Short mmCIF file of N, CA, C and O in Angstrom, two decimals:
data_model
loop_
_atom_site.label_atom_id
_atom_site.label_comp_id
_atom_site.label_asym_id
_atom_site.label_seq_id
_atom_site.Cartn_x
_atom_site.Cartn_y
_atom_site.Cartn_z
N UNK J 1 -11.25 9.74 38.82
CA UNK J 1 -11.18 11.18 39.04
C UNK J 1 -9.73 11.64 38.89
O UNK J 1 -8.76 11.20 39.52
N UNK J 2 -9.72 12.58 37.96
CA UNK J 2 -8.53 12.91 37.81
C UNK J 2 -7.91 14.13 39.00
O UNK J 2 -8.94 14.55 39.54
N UNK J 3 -7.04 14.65 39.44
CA UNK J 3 -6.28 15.33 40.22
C UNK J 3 -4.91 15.95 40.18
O UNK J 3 -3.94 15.42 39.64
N UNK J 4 -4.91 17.29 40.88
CA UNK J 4 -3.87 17.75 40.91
C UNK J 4 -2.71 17.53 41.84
O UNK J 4 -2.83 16.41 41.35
N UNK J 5 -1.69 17.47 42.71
CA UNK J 5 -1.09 18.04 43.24
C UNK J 5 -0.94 19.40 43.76
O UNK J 5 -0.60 20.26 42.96
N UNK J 6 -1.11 19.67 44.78
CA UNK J 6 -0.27 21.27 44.95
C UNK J 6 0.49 20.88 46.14
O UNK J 6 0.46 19.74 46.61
N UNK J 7 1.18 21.84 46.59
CA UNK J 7 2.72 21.49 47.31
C UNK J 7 2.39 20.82 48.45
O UNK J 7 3.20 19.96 48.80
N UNK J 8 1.47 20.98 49.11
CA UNK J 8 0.93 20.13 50.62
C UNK J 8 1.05 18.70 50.25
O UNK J 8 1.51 17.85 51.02
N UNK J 9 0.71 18.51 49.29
CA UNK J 9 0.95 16.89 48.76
C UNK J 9 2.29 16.51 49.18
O UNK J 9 2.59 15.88 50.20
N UNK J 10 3.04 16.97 48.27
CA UNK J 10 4.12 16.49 48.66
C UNK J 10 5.32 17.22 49.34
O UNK J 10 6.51 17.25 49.06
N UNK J 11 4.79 17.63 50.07
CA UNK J 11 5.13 18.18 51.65
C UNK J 11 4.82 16.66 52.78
O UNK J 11 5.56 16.33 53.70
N UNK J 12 4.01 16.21 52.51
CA UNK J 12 3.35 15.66 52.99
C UNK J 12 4.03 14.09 52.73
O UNK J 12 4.24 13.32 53.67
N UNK J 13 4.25 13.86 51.69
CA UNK J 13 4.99 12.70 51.05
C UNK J 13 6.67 12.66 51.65
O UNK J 13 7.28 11.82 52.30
N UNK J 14 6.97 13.77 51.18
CA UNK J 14 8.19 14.29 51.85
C UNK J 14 8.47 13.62 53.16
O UNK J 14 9.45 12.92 53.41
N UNK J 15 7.62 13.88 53.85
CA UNK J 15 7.76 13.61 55.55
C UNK J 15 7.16 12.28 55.68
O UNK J 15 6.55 12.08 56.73
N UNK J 16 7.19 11.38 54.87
CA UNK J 16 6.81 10.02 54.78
C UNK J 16 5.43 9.52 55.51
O UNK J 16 5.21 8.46 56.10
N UNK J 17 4.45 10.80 55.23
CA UNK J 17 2.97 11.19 55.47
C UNK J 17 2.48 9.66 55.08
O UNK J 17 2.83 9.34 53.94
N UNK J 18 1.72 8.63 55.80
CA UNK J 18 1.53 7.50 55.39
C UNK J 18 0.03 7.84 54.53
O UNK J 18 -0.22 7.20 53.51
N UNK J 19 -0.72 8.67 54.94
CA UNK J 19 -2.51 9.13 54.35
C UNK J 19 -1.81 9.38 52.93
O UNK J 19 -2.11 8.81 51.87
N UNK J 20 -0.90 10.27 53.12
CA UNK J 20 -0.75 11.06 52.20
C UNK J 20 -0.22 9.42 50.60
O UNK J 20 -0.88 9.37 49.56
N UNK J 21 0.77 8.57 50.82
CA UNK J 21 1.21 8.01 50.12
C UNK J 21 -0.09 6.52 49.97
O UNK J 21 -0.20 5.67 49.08
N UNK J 22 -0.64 6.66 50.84
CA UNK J 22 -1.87 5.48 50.93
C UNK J 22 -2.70 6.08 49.71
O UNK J 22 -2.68 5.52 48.61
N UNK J 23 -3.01 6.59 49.82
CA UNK J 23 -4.25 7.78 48.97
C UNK J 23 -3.57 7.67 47.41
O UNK J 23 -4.25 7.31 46.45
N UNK J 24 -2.09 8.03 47.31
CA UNK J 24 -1.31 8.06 46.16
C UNK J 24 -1.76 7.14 45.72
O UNK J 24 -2.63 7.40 44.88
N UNK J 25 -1.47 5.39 46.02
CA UNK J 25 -0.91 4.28 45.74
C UNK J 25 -2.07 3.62 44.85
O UNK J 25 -2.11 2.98 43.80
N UNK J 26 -3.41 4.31 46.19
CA UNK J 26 -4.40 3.73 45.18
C UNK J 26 -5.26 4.46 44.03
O UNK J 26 -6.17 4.01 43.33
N UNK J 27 -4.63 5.85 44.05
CA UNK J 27 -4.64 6.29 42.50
C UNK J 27 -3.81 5.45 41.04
O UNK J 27 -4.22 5.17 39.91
N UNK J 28 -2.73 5.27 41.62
CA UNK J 28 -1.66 4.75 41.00
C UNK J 28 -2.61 3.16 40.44
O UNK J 28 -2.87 2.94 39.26
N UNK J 29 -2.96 2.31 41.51
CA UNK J 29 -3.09 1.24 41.05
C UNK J 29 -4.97 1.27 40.13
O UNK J 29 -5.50 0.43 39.40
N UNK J 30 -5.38 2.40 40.56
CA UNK J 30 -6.41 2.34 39.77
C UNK J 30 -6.34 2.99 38.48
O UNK J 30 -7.32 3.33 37.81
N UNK J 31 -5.06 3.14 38.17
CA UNK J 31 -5.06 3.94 36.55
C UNK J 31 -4.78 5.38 36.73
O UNK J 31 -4.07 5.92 35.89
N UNK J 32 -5.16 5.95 37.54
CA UNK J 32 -5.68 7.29 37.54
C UNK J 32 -3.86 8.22 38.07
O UNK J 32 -3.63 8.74 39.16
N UNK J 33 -3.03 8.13 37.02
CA UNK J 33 -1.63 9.18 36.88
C UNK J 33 -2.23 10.51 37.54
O UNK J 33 -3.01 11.12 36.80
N UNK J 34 -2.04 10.98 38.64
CA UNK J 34 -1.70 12.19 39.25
C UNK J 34 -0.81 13.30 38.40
O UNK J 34 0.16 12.98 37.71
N UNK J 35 -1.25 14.53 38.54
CA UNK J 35 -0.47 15.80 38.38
C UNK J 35 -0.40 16.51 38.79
O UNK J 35 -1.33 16.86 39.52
N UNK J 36 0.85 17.38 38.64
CA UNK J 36 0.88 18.30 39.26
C UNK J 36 2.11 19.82 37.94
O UNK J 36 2.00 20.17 36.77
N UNK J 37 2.76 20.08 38.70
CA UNK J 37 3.64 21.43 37.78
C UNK J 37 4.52 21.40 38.07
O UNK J 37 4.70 20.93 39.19
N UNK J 38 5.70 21.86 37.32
CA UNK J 38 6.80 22.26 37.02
C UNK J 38 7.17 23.04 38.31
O UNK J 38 8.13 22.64 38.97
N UNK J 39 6.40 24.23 38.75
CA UNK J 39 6.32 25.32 39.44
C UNK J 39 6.08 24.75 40.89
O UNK J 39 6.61 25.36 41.82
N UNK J 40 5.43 23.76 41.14
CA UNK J 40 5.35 23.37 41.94
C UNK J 40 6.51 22.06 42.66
O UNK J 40 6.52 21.67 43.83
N UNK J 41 7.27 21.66 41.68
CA UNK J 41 8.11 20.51 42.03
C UNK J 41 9.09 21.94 42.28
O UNK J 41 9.52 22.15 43.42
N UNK J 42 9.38 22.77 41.30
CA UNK J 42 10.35 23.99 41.93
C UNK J 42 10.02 24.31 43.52
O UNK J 42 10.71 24.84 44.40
N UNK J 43 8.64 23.74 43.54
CA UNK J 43 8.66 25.04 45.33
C UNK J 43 8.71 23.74 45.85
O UNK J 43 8.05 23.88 46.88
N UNK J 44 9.00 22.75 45.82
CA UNK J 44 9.33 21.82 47.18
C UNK J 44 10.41 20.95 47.08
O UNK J 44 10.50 20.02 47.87
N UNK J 45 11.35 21.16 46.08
CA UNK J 45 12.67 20.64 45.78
C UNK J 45 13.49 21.07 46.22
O UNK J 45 13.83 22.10 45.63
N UNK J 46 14.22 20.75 47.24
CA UNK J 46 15.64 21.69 48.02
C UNK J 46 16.80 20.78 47.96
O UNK J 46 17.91 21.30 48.08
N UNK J 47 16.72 19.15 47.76
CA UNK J 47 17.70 18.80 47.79
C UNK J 47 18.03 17.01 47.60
O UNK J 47 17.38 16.08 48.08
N UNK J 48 18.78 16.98 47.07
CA UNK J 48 19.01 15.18 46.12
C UNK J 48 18.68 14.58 47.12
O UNK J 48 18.30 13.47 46.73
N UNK J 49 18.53 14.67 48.88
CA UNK J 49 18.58 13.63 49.37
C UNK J 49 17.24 13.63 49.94
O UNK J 49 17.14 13.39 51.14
N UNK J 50 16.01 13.92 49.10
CA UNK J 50 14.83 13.83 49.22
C UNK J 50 14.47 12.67 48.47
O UNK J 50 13.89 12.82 47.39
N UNK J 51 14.67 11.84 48.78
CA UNK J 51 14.63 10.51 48.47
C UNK J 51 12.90 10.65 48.17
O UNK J 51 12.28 10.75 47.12
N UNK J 52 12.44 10.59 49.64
CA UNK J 52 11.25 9.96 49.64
C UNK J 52 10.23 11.31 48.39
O UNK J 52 9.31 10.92 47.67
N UNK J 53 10.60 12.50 48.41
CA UNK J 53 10.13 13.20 47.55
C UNK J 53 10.09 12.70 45.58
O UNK J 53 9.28 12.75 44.65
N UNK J 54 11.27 12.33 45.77
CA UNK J 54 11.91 11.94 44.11
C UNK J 54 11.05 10.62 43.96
O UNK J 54 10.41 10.45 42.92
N UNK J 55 11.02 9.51 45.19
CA UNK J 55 10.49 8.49 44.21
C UNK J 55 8.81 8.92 44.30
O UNK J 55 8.18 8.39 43.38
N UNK J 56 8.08 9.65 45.06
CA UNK J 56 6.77 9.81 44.99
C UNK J 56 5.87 10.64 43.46
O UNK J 56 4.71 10.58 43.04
N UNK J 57 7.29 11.47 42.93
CA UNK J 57 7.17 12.10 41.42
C UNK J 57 6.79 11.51 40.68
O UNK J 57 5.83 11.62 39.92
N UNK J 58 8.16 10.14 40.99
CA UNK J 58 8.02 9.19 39.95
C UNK J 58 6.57 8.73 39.21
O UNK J 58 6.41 8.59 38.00
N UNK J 59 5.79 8.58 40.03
CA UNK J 59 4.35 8.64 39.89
C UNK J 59 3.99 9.41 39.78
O UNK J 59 3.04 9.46 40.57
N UNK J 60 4.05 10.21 39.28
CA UNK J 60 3.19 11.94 39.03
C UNK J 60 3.60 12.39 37.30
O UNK J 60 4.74 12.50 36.86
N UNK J 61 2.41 12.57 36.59
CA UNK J 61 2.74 13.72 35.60
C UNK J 61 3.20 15.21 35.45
O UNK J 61 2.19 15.86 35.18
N UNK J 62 3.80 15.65 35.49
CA UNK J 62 4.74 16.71 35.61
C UNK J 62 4.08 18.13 34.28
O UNK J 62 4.60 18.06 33.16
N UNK J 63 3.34 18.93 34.43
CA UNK J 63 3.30 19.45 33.07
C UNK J 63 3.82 20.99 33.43
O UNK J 63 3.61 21.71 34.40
N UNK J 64 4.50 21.14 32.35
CA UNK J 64 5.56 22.54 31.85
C UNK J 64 4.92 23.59 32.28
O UNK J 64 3.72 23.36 32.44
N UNK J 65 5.22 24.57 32.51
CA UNK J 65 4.84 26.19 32.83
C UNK J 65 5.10 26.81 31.56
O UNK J 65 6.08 27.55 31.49
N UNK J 66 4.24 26.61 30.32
CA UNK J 66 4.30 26.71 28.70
C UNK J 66 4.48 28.15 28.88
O UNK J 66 4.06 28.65 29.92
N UNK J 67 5.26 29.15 27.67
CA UNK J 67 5.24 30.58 27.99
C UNK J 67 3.81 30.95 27.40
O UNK J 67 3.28 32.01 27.76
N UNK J 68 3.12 30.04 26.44
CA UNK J 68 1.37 30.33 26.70
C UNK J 68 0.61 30.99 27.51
O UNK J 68 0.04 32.07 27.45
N UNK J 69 0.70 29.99 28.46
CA UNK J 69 0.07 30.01 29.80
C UNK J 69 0.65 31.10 31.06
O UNK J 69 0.23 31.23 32.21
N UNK J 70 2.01 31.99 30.21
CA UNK J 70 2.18 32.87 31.61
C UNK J 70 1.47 34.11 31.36
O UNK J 70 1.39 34.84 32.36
N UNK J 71 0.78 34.68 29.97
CA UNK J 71 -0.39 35.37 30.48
C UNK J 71 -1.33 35.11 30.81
O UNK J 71 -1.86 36.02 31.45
N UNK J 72 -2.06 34.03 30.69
CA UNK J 72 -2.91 32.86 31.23
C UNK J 72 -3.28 33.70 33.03
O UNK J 72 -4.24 34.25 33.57
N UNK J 73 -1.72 33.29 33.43
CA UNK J 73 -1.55 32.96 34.60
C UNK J 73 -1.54 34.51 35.03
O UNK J 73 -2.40 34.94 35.80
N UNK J 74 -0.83 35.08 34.64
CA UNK J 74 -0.63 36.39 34.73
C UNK J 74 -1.78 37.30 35.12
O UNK J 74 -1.91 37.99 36.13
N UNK J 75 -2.84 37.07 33.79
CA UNK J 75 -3.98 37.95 34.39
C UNK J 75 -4.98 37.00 35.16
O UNK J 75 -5.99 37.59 35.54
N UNK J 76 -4.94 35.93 35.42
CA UNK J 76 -5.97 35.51 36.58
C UNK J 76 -5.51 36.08 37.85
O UNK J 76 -6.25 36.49 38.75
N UNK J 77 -3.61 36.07 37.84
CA UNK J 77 -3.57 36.69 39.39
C UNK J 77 -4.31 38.34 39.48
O UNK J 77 -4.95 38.70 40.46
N UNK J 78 -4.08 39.18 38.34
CA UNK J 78 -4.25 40.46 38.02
C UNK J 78 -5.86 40.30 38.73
O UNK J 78 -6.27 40.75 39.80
N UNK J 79 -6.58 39.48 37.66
CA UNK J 79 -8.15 39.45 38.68
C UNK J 79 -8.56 38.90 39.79
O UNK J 79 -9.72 39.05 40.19
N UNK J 80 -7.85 38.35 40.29
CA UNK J 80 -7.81 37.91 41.72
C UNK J 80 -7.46 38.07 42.59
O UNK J 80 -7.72 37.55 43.67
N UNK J 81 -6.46 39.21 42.18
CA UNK J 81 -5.99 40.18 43.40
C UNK J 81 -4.80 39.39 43.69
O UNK J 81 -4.15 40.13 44.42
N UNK J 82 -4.24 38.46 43.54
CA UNK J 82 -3.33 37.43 44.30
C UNK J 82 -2.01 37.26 43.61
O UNK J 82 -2.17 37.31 42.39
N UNK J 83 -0.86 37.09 43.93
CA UNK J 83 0.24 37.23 43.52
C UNK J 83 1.32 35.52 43.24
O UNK J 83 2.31 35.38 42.52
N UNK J 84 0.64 34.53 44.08
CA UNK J 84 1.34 33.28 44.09
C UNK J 84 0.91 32.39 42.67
O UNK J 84 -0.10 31.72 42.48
N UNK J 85 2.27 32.69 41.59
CA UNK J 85 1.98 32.06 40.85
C UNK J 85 2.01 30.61 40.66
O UNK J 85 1.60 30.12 39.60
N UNK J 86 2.36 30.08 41.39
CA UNK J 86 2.38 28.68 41.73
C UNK J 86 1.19 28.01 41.68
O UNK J 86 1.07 27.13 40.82
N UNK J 87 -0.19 28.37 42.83
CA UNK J 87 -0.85 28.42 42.57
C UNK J 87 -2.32 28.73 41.61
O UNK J 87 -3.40 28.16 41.70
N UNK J 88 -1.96 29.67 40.80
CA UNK J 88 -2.65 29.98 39.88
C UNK J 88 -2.03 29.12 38.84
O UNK J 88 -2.84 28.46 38.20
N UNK J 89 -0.80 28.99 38.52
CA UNK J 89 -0.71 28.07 37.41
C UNK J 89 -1.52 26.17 37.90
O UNK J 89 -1.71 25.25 37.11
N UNK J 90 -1.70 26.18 38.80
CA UNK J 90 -2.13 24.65 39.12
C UNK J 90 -3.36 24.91 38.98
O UNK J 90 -3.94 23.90 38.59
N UNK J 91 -4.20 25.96 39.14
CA UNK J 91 -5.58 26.21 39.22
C UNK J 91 -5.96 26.22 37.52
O UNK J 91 -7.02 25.79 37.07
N UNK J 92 -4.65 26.92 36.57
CA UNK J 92 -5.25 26.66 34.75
C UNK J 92 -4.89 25.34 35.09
O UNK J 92 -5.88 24.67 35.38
N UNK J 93 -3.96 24.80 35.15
CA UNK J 93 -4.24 23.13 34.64
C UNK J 93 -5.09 22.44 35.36
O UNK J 93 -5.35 21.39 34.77
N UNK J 94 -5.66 22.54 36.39
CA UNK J 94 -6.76 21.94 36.99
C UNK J 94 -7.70 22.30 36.27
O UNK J 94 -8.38 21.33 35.91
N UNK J 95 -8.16 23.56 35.77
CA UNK J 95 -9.17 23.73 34.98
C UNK J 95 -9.47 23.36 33.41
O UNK J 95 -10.56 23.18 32.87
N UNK J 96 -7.95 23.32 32.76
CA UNK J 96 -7.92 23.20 31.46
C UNK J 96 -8.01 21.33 31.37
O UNK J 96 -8.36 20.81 30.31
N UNK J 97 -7.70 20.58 32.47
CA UNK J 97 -8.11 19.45 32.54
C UNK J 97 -9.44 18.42 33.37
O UNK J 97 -9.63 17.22 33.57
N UNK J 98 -10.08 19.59 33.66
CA UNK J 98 -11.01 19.46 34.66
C UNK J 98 -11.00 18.30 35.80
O UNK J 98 -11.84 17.43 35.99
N UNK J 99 -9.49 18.63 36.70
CA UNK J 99 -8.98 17.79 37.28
C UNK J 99 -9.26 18.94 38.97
O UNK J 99 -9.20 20.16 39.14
N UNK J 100 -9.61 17.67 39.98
CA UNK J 100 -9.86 18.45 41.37
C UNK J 100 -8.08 18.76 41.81
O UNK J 100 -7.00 18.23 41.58
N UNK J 101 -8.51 19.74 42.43
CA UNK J 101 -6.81 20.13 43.53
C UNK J 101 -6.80 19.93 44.56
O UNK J 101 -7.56 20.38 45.41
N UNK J 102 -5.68 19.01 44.72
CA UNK J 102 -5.24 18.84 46.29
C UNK J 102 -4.70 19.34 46.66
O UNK J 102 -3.60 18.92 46.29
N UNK J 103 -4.49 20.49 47.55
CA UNK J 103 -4.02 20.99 48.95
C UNK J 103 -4.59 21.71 49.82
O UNK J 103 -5.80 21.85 50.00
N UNK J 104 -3.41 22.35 50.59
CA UNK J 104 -3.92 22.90 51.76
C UNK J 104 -4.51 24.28 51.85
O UNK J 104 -5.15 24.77 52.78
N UNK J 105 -4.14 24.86 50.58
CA UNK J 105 -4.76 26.39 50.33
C UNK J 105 -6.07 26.52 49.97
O UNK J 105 -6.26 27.34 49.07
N UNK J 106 -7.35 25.76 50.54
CA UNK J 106 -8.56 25.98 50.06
C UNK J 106 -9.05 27.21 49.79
O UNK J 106 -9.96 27.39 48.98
N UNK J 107 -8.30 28.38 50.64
CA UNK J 107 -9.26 29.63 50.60
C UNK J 107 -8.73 30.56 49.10
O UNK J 107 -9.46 31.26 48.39
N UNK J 108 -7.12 30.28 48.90
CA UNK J 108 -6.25 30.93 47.38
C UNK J 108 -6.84 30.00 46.67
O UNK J 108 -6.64 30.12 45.46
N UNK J 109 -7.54 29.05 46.99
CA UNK J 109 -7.82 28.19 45.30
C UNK J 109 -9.10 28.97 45.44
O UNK J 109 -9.18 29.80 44.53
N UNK J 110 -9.93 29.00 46.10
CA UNK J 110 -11.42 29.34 46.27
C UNK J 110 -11.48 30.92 45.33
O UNK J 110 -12.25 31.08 44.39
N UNK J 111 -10.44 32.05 45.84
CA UNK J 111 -10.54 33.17 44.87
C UNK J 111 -9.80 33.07 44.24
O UNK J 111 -9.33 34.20 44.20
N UNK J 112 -9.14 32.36 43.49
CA UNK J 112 -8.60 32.04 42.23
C UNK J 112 -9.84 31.62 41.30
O UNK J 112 -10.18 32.19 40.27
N UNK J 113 -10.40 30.55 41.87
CA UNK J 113 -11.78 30.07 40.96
C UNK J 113 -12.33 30.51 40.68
O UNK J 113 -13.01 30.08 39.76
N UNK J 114 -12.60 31.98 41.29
CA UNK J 114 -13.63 32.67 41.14
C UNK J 114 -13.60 33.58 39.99
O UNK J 114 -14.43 34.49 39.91
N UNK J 115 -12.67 33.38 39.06
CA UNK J 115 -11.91 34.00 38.10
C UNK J 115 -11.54 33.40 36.88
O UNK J 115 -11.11 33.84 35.81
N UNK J 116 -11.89 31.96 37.44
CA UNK J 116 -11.96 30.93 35.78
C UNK J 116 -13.32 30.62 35.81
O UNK J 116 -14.21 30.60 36.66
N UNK J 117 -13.16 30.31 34.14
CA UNK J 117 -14.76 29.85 33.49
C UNK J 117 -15.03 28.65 33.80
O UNK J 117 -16.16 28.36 34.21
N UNK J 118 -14.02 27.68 33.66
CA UNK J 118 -14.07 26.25 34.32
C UNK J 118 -13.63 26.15 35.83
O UNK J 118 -12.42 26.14 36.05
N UNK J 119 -14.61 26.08 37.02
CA UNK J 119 -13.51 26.55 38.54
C UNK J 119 -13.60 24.44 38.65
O UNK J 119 -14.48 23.63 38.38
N UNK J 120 -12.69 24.38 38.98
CA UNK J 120 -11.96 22.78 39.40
C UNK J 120 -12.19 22.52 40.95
O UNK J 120 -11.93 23.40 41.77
N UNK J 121 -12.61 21.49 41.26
CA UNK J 121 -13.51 21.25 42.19
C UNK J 121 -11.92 20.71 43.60
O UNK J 121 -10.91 20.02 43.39
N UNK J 122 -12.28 21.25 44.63
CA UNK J 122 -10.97 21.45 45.67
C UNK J 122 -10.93 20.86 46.65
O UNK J 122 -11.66 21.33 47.52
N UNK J 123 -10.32 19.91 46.95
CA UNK J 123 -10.23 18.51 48.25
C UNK J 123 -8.79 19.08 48.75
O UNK J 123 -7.79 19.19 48.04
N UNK J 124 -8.91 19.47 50.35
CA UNK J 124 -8.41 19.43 51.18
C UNK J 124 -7.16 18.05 51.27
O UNK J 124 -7.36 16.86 51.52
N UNK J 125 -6.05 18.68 51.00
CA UNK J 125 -4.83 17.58 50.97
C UNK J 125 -3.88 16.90 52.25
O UNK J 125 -3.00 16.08 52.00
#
């Protein structure tokens, strides 16, 4: 099963969350490369001595905030009423890869989905 990241993840990693890096490890060893966004390593990056943040990336696919995808992103918030683009950009690549999302915003992913053709299935992070 493939998966996203959203910032609770590694919020969570951050604070040397043991569920949180257990759960990682055995994605990792079963093949299955984690992702997450550009936009999202922006919202939880504050500083070099996030050690435990930097090496948990290391394992993570990282994909670009393409200028494609910022009307993409743009009008899903427009139909969804919602303004956090962070989230809506993790919700197109969750959908454009039909990959589930992990975090803590079940209820912004829930009306975000409600607004893509593909809605990406949402596990509590």
């Amino acid at each position: 099963m493939s998966v996203v990241y959203d910032t609770a993840v590694f919020v969570g990693a951050d604070r040397s969350d043991r569920t949180v890096w257990a759960d990682h490890r055995i994605r990792l060893e079963m093949g299955a490369v984690p992702t997450t966004t550009a936009p999202v390593v922006a919202h939880v990056s504050r500083s070099p001595r996030q050690v435990q943040l930097r090496r948990f990336l290391r394992g993570c696919e990282i994909v670009a905030f393409s200028p494609e995808q910022g009307h993409e992103v743009g009008m899903l918030l427009g139909q969804a009423g919602t303004s956090d683009v962070v989230d809506a950009h993790v919700a197109v690549v969750a959908a454009r890869t039909h990959s589930t999302i992990l975090t803590s915003d079940l209820n912004d992913f829930r009306q975000l989905s409600n607004h893509l053709t593909t809605v990406p299935p949402l596990r509590r992070a």
